[in-house]
Amino acid sequence: MDDMTWDYILKFVIVGDAAVGKSCLLIRLTDDRFAASEPTLGVEFGSRLVSTTVGGQAKRVKVQCWDTAGTESFRSITRSYFRGAAGALLVYDVTRRETFEHATSWLSDLRTHADENVSIILVANKTDLCATEPTVLPQIQFGEAVYVMPEPAPEAGTPAPEQDATDSSAESGSKSTATPSGNISPPAKNDSAAPGRKLVPRAVSTLEGALFAKQHNLLYVETSAKEGWGVIDAFEQTARQILERVERGEFERRKPAGVNLAENKTKGGCC
């Protein structure tokens, strides 16, 4: 299929505090590379074709994405770019808890200024600082939410200790159980799993992020812009939800600025 052919054009915005990796996510999306970047002044723009499946049919979507500044001094400017957005990535840094705590404020801005049907995915970024491989996400159910971490591999020549199934996470070093508030006690890090570099502890657990997303009706993904983990998946998940809403007729009464059907399915240029 021609690279200049698509079925839909979707407007996305990337929001969140400064230095959470928004620009790096955009560069990973558009160029499939990692580049440390300076703080964004105002907004930056990029686009890419992504593929997804809706109702058993493959769809090609052109994502037009605005990366917005995360500093308070630019907030009034960046809010204007939320208008008409069909999709949004709400990003925080898993090693800086305050960026997660500020997600509520960013979410309020999105729901005030973006399209009323905007699809939002909560993005837990910089997971490469805490782990050597992508996170396996838990299945969240309200009432009782438990996330069991995989058992760490024993060191060579060391027999694996036997653990009772009722051991707490502090005793076993491998289980983490949610409290009623959704918080989680992360297991101790196995530094030997990261030769050549020191892993840092997570300030926000996988379960806590996933529960926040569930409570606010958001999608959820964990990413590393540096390693490329989950970045394309974040855009594909969100695009799929948007197109499912189109299929259900949620956009029938009016044509939002953030969702355009490419009637001729072929356009030239970048926009």
mmCIF file of C-alpha atoms in Angstrom:
data_model
loop_
_atom_site.group_PDB
_atom_site.id
_atom_site.type_symbol
_atom_site.label_atom_id
_atom_site.label_comp_id
_atom_site.label_asym_id
_atom_site.label_seq_id
_atom_site.Cartn_x
_atom_site.Cartn_y
_atom_site.Cartn_z
ATOM 1 C CA MET A 1 0.000 0.000 0.000
ATOM 2 C CA ASP A 2 1.271 3.500 -0.841
ATOM 3 C CA ASP A 3 2.800 5.372 2.098
ATOM 4 C CA MET A 4 0.741 8.442 1.168
ATOM 5 C CA THR A 5 -2.587 6.626 1.474
ATOM 6 C CA TRP A 6 -4.757 6.757 4.568
ATOM 7 C CA ASP A 7 -8.363 6.382 5.693
ATOM 8 C CA TYR A 8 -8.527 8.988 8.467
ATOM 9 C CA ILE A 9 -6.593 11.988 9.721
ATOM 10 C CA LEU A 10 -6.630 12.364 13.508
ATOM 11 C CA LYS A 11 -5.441 15.306 15.558
ATOM 12 C CA PHE A 12 -3.468 14.341 18.676
ATOM 13 C CA VAL A 13 -1.880 16.399 21.440
ATOM 14 C CA ILE A 14 0.800 15.330 23.921
ATOM 15 C CA VAL A 15 0.426 16.960 27.334
ATOM 16 C CA GLY A 16 2.021 16.749 30.761
ATOM 17 C CA ASP A 17 4.607 18.426 32.956
ATOM 18 C CA ALA A 18 7.923 19.658 31.626
ATOM 19 C CA ALA A 19 10.718 17.094 31.205
ATOM 20 C CA VAL A 20 8.482 14.000 31.237
ATOM 21 C CA GLY A 21 9.637 13.052 27.728
ATOM 22 C CA LYS A 22 6.863 14.443 25.510
ATOM 23 C CA SER A 23 9.195 15.672 22.771
ATOM 24 C CA CYS A 24 11.126 12.398 22.871
ATOM 25 C CA LEU A 25 7.865 10.497 22.370
ATOM 26 C CA LEU A 26 7.054 12.650 19.340
ATOM 27 C CA ILE A 27 10.516 12.085 17.835
ATOM 28 C CA ARG A 28 10.180 8.352 18.445
ATOM 29 C CA LEU A 29 6.776 8.417 16.704
ATOM 30 C CA THR A 30 7.877 10.398 13.666
ATOM 31 C CA ASP A 31 11.514 9.314 13.203
ATOM 32 C CA ASP A 32 11.731 6.082 15.227
ATOM 33 C CA ARG A 33 14.803 7.312 17.068
ATOM 34 C CA PHE A 34 15.725 8.726 20.447
ATOM 35 C CA ALA A 35 17.068 12.236 20.795
ATOM 36 C CA ALA A 36 17.444 14.193 23.995
ATOM 37 C CA SER A 37 15.782 17.539 23.408
ATOM 38 C CA GLU A 38 15.616 20.996 24.892
ATOM 39 C CA PRO A 39 12.401 22.130 26.635
ATOM 40 C CA THR A 40 9.607 22.834 24.160
ATOM 41 C CA LEU A 41 8.766 26.507 23.730
ATOM 42 C CA GLY A 42 5.123 26.680 22.704
ATOM 43 C CA VAL A 43 4.388 23.636 20.520
ATOM 44 C CA GLU A 44 6.100 21.248 18.121
ATOM 45 C CA PHE A 45 4.441 19.250 15.352
ATOM 46 C CA GLY A 46 4.949 15.862 13.738
ATOM 47 C CA SER A 47 2.942 13.267 11.829
ATOM 48 C CA ARG A 48 3.053 9.582 11.001
ATOM 49 C CA LEU A 49 0.877 6.875 9.475
ATOM 50 C CA VAL A 50 -0.160 4.142 11.898
ATOM 51 C CA SER A 51 -2.243 1.029 11.299
ATOM 52 C CA THR A 52 -5.043 -0.355 13.421
ATOM 53 C CA THR A 53 -8.014 -2.704 13.093
ATOM 54 C CA VAL A 54 -11.615 -1.674 13.716
ATOM 55 C CA GLY A 55 -14.514 -4.087 13.302
ATOM 56 C CA GLY A 56 -12.204 -6.609 11.699
ATOM 57 C CA GLN A 57 -11.106 -4.136 9.027
ATOM 58 C CA ALA A 58 -7.581 -2.745 8.744
ATOM 59 C CA LYS A 59 -7.410 1.051 8.802
ATOM 60 C CA ARG A 60 -4.577 3.408 8.003
ATOM 61 C CA VAL A 61 -4.565 6.545 10.101
ATOM 62 C CA LYS A 62 -2.510 9.683 9.682
ATOM 63 C CA VAL A 63 -1.734 10.966 13.163
ATOM 64 C CA GLN A 64 -1.068 14.701 13.232
ATOM 65 C CA CYS A 65 0.451 15.348 16.631
ATOM 66 C CA TRP A 66 1.169 18.523 18.576
ATOM 67 C CA ASP A 67 3.711 18.326 21.405
ATOM 68 C CA THR A 68 2.869 21.055 23.906
ATOM 69 C CA ALA A 69 5.055 22.855 26.438
ATOM 70 C CA GLY A 70 4.675 21.657 30.010
ATOM 71 C CA THR A 71 5.661 24.829 31.841
ATOM 72 C CA GLU A 72 3.047 27.027 33.482
ATOM 73 C CA SER A 73 4.176 30.128 31.559
ATOM 74 C CA PHE A 74 3.083 28.530 28.257
ATOM 75 C CA ARG A 75 -0.085 26.910 29.549
ATOM 76 C CA SER A 76 -2.504 29.465 28.122
ATOM 77 C CA ILE A 77 -0.874 29.041 24.702
ATOM 78 C CA THR A 78 -0.856 25.252 24.734
ATOM 79 C CA ARG A 79 -4.512 25.091 25.790
ATOM 80 C CA SER A 80 -5.467 26.627 22.457
ATOM 81 C CA TYR A 81 -3.965 23.591 20.695
ATOM 82 C CA PHE A 82 -6.206 21.228 22.675
ATOM 83 C CA ARG A 83 -9.242 22.536 20.787
ATOM 84 C CA GLY A 84 -10.597 19.940 18.408
ATOM 85 C CA ALA A 85 -8.137 17.215 19.418
ATOM 86 C CA ALA A 86 -9.573 13.735 18.945
ATOM 87 C CA GLY A 87 -6.778 11.994 20.852
ATOM 88 C CA ALA A 88 -4.393 12.926 23.633
ATOM 89 C CA LEU A 89 -1.383 11.405 25.348
ATOM 90 C CA LEU A 90 -1.268 12.450 29.016
ATOM 91 C CA VAL A 91 2.342 11.785 30.013
ATOM 92 C CA TYR A 92 4.117 11.489 33.356
ATOM 93 C CA ASP A 93 7.570 10.356 34.456
ATOM 94 C CA VAL A 94 7.452 7.170 36.547
ATOM 95 C CA THR A 95 10.463 8.371 38.583
ATOM 96 C CA ARG A 96 8.943 11.759 39.529
ATOM 97 C CA ARG A 97 5.759 11.420 41.534
ATOM 98 C CA GLU A 98 4.788 15.069 41.240
ATOM 99 C CA THR A 99 4.343 14.651 37.477
ATOM 100 C CA PHE A 100 1.770 11.928 38.171
ATOM 101 C CA GLU A 101 0.012 14.034 40.797
ATOM 102 C CA HIS A 102 -0.312 16.879 38.284
ATOM 103 C CA ALA A 103 -2.064 14.574 35.797
ATOM 104 C CA THR A 104 -5.439 15.498 37.317
ATOM 105 C CA SER A 105 -4.927 19.155 36.399
ATOM 106 C CA TRP A 106 -3.836 18.310 32.842
ATOM 107 C CA LEU A 107 -6.814 15.987 32.490
ATOM 108 C CA SER A 108 -9.171 18.774 33.540
ATOM 109 C CA ASP A 109 -7.651 21.088 30.917
ATOM 110 C CA LEU A 110 -8.027 18.455 28.212
ATOM 111 C CA ARG A 111 -11.654 17.759 28.986
ATOM 112 C CA THR A 112 -12.401 21.472 29.075
ATOM 113 C CA HIS A 113 -10.649 22.545 25.875
ATOM 114 C CA ALA A 114 -10.386 19.447 23.632
ATOM 115 C CA ASP A 115 -13.185 17.755 21.699
ATOM 116 C CA GLU A 116 -15.937 16.487 24.000
ATOM 117 C CA ASN A 117 -15.325 12.936 22.769
ATOM 118 C CA VAL A 118 -11.528 13.107 23.070
ATOM 119 C CA SER A 119 -9.839 9.751 23.672
ATOM 120 C CA ILE A 120 -7.072 10.031 26.263
ATOM 121 C CA ILE A 121 -4.329 7.552 27.060
ATOM 122 C CA LEU A 122 -2.320 7.868 30.271
ATOM 123 C CA VAL A 123 1.346 7.328 29.408
ATOM 124 C CA ALA A 124 3.783 6.203 32.106
ATOM 125 C CA ASN A 125 7.078 7.179 30.494
ATOM 126 C CA LYS A 126 10.785 6.614 31.246
ATOM 127 C CA THR A 127 10.293 3.035 32.401
ATOM 128 C CA ASP A 128 13.773 2.205 31.085
ATOM 129 C CA LEU A 129 15.172 4.023 34.131
ATOM 130 C CA CYS A 130 13.570 1.411 36.381
ATOM 131 C CA ALA A 131 13.638 -1.826 34.386
ATOM 132 C CA THR A 132 15.582 -3.625 31.692
ATOM 133 C CA GLU A 133 12.525 -4.768 29.733
ATOM 134 C CA PRO A 134 8.949 -3.585 29.090
ATOM 135 C CA THR A 135 6.380 -3.922 31.853
ATOM 136 C CA VAL A 136 3.672 -6.581 31.691
ATOM 137 C CA LEU A 137 0.530 -4.647 32.528
ATOM 138 C CA PRO A 138 -1.920 -5.954 35.140
ATOM 139 C CA GLN A 139 -5.579 -6.654 34.519
ATOM 140 C CA ILE A 140 -7.453 -4.209 36.740
ATOM 141 C CA GLN A 141 -10.735 -5.062 38.437
ATOM 142 C CA PHE A 142 -12.310 -2.854 41.059
ATOM 143 C CA GLY A 143 -12.984 -4.237 44.510
ATOM 144 C CA GLU A 144 -9.840 -6.335 44.587
ATOM 145 C CA ALA A 145 -6.818 -5.376 42.518
ATOM 146 C CA VAL A 146 -3.658 -7.397 42.952
ATOM 147 C CA TYR A 147 -0.577 -7.252 40.771
ATOM 148 C CA VAL A 148 1.943 -10.052 41.191
ATOM 149 C CA MET A 149 5.403 -9.255 39.896
ATOM 150 C CA PRO A 150 7.326 -12.042 38.153
ATOM 151 C CA GLU A 151 9.801 -13.956 40.280
ATOM 152 C CA PRO A 152 13.366 -12.620 39.851
ATOM 153 C CA ALA A 153 15.822 -15.089 38.350
ATOM 154 C CA PRO A 154 18.152 -16.572 41.013
ATOM 155 C CA GLU A 155 21.837 -15.764 40.755
ATOM 156 C CA ALA A 156 24.078 -18.423 39.248
ATOM 157 C CA GLY A 157 25.028 -21.090 41.772
ATOM 158 C CA THR A 158 22.427 -19.913 44.288
ATOM 159 C CA PRO A 159 19.459 -22.182 44.998
ATOM 160 C CA ALA A 160 16.126 -20.425 44.767
ATOM 161 C CA PRO A 161 14.636 -19.948 48.259
ATOM 162 C CA GLU A 162 11.292 -21.529 48.983
ATOM 163 C CA GLN A 163 8.548 -19.075 49.753
ATOM 164 C CA ASP A 164 5.217 -19.659 51.372
ATOM 165 C CA ALA A 165 2.300 -18.530 49.227
ATOM 166 C CA THR A 166 1.053 -16.284 52.043
ATOM 167 C CA ASP A 167 4.322 -14.337 52.389
ATOM 168 C CA SER A 168 3.971 -10.571 52.147
ATOM 169 C CA SER A 169 5.701 -8.549 49.453
ATOM 170 C CA ALA A 170 8.270 -7.357 51.961
ATOM 171 C CA GLU A 171 9.181 -10.936 52.864
ATOM 172 C CA SER A 172 9.165 -12.502 49.405
ATOM 173 C CA GLY A 173 10.550 -9.577 47.403
ATOM 174 C CA SER A 174 8.359 -10.659 44.498
ATOM 175 C CA LYS A 175 4.725 -9.786 45.257
ATOM 176 C CA SER A 176 3.010 -6.426 45.431
ATOM 177 C CA THR A 177 -0.559 -5.978 46.615
ATOM 178 C CA ALA A 178 -2.775 -2.950 46.135
ATOM 179 C CA THR A 179 -4.100 -1.031 49.112
ATOM 180 C CA PRO A 180 -7.671 0.347 49.019
ATOM 181 C CA SER A 181 -6.251 3.641 47.693
ATOM 182 C CA GLY A 182 -4.636 1.870 44.763
ATOM 183 C CA ASN A 183 -1.068 2.354 45.989
ATOM 184 C CA ILE A 184 1.438 -0.429 45.687
ATOM 185 C CA SER A 185 4.620 -1.426 47.470
ATOM 186 C CA PRO A 186 7.168 -2.162 44.748
ATOM 187 C CA PRO A 187 9.502 -5.099 45.203
ATOM 188 C CA ALA A 188 13.195 -4.543 45.772
ATOM 189 C CA LYS A 189 15.223 -3.971 42.635
ATOM 190 C CA ASN A 190 17.614 -6.644 41.464
ATOM 191 C CA ASP A 191 20.625 -4.518 40.496
ATOM 192 C CA SER A 192 22.356 -7.501 38.924
ATOM 193 C CA ALA A 193 19.645 -7.462 36.230
ATOM 194 C CA ALA A 194 21.002 -4.161 34.873
ATOM 195 C CA PRO A 195 24.718 -4.596 34.140
ATOM 196 C CA GLY A 196 26.502 -1.344 33.430
ATOM 197 C CA ARG A 197 23.902 0.966 34.907
ATOM 198 C CA LYS A 198 22.002 1.546 38.107
ATOM 199 C CA LEU A 199 18.238 1.203 38.065
ATOM 200 C CA VAL A 200 16.266 3.754 40.052
ATOM 201 C CA PRO A 201 13.101 2.995 42.042
ATOM 202 C CA ARG A 202 9.718 3.860 40.605
ATOM 203 C CA ALA A 203 7.880 6.720 42.269
ATOM 204 C CA VAL A 204 4.570 5.567 40.740
ATOM 205 C CA SER A 205 3.799 1.869 40.440
ATOM 206 C CA THR A 206 2.273 0.182 37.428
ATOM 207 C CA LEU A 207 -0.844 -0.647 39.398
ATOM 208 C CA GLU A 208 -1.343 2.875 40.710
ATOM 209 C CA GLY A 209 -1.094 4.335 37.223
ATOM 210 C CA ALA A 210 -3.436 1.713 35.778
ATOM 211 C CA LEU A 211 -5.983 2.276 38.549
ATOM 212 C CA PHE A 212 -5.913 6.048 37.970
ATOM 213 C CA ALA A 213 -6.570 5.432 34.285
ATOM 214 C CA LYS A 214 -9.418 3.049 35.075
ATOM 215 C CA GLN A 215 -11.034 5.481 37.506
ATOM 216 C CA HIS A 216 -10.919 8.321 34.965
ATOM 217 C CA ASN A 217 -11.944 6.225 31.944
ATOM 218 C CA LEU A 218 -8.550 6.528 30.270
ATOM 219 C CA LEU A 219 -6.491 4.090 28.284
ATOM 220 C CA TYR A 220 -3.131 3.172 29.842
ATOM 221 C CA VAL A 221 0.302 2.288 28.535
ATOM 222 C CA GLU A 222 3.862 2.201 29.848
ATOM 223 C CA THR A 223 6.566 3.516 27.550
ATOM 224 C CA SER A 224 10.223 4.265 27.115
ATOM 225 C CA ALA A 225 10.917 6.846 24.447
ATOM 226 C CA LYS A 226 14.592 5.956 24.755
ATOM 227 C CA GLU A 227 14.136 2.226 24.128
ATOM 228 C CA GLY A 228 11.016 2.565 21.967
ATOM 229 C CA TRP A 229 8.865 0.467 24.303
ATOM 230 C CA GLY A 230 5.125 1.005 23.858
ATOM 231 C CA VAL A 231 5.314 4.296 21.950
ATOM 232 C CA ILE A 232 3.619 3.241 18.714
ATOM 233 C CA ASP A 233 1.190 1.141 20.762
ATOM 234 C CA ALA A 234 0.101 4.285 22.623
ATOM 235 C CA PHE A 235 -0.926 5.979 19.378
ATOM 236 C CA GLU A 236 -2.455 2.828 17.880
ATOM 237 C CA GLN A 237 -4.576 2.131 20.986
ATOM 238 C CA THR A 238 -5.886 5.684 21.029
ATOM 239 C CA ALA A 239 -6.556 5.753 17.278
ATOM 240 C CA ARG A 240 -8.451 2.471 17.566
ATOM 241 C CA GLN A 241 -10.698 3.849 20.307
ATOM 242 C CA ILE A 242 -11.401 6.992 18.272
ATOM 243 C CA LEU A 243 -12.368 4.985 15.184
ATOM 244 C CA GLU A 244 -14.554 2.677 17.270
ATOM 245 C CA ARG A 245 -16.412 5.776 18.448
ATOM 246 C CA VAL A 246 -16.774 6.905 14.845
ATOM 247 C CA GLU A 247 -18.200 3.466 13.974
ATOM 248 C CA ARG A 248 -20.702 3.773 16.844
ATOM 249 C CA GLY A 249 -21.886 7.092 15.454
ATOM 250 C CA GLU A 250 -20.627 9.285 18.281
ATOM 251 C CA PHE A 251 -19.349 11.803 15.719
ATOM 252 C CA GLU A 252 -22.393 11.744 13.426
ATOM 253 C CA ARG A 253 -24.069 14.947 14.602
ATOM 254 C CA ARG A 254 -21.104 17.116 13.788
ATOM 255 C CA LYS A 255 -17.724 16.745 12.174
ATOM 256 C CA PRO A 256 -15.080 17.489 14.789
ATOM 257 C CA ALA A 257 -11.865 19.205 13.775
ATOM 258 C CA GLY A 258 -9.834 16.325 15.144
ATOM 259 C CA VAL A 259 -11.345 13.555 12.949
ATOM 260 C CA ASN A 260 -11.276 13.840 9.177
ATOM 261 C CA LEU A 261 -12.279 11.124 6.744
ATOM 262 C CA ALA A 262 -9.994 11.081 3.716
ATOM 263 C CA GLU A 263 -12.643 10.660 1.031
ATOM 264 C CA ASN A 264 -10.160 10.224 -1.820
ATOM 265 C CA LYS A 265 -7.790 8.317 0.505
ATOM 266 C CA THR A 266 -4.737 9.826 -1.168
ATOM 267 C CA LYS A 267 -3.085 13.133 -0.466
ATOM 268 C CA GLY A 268 0.295 14.585 -1.189
ATOM 269 C CA GLY A 269 2.571 16.525 1.112
ATOM 270 C CA CYS A 270 2.933 16.267 4.846
ATOM 271 C CA CYS A 271 -0.393 17.676 6.106
#
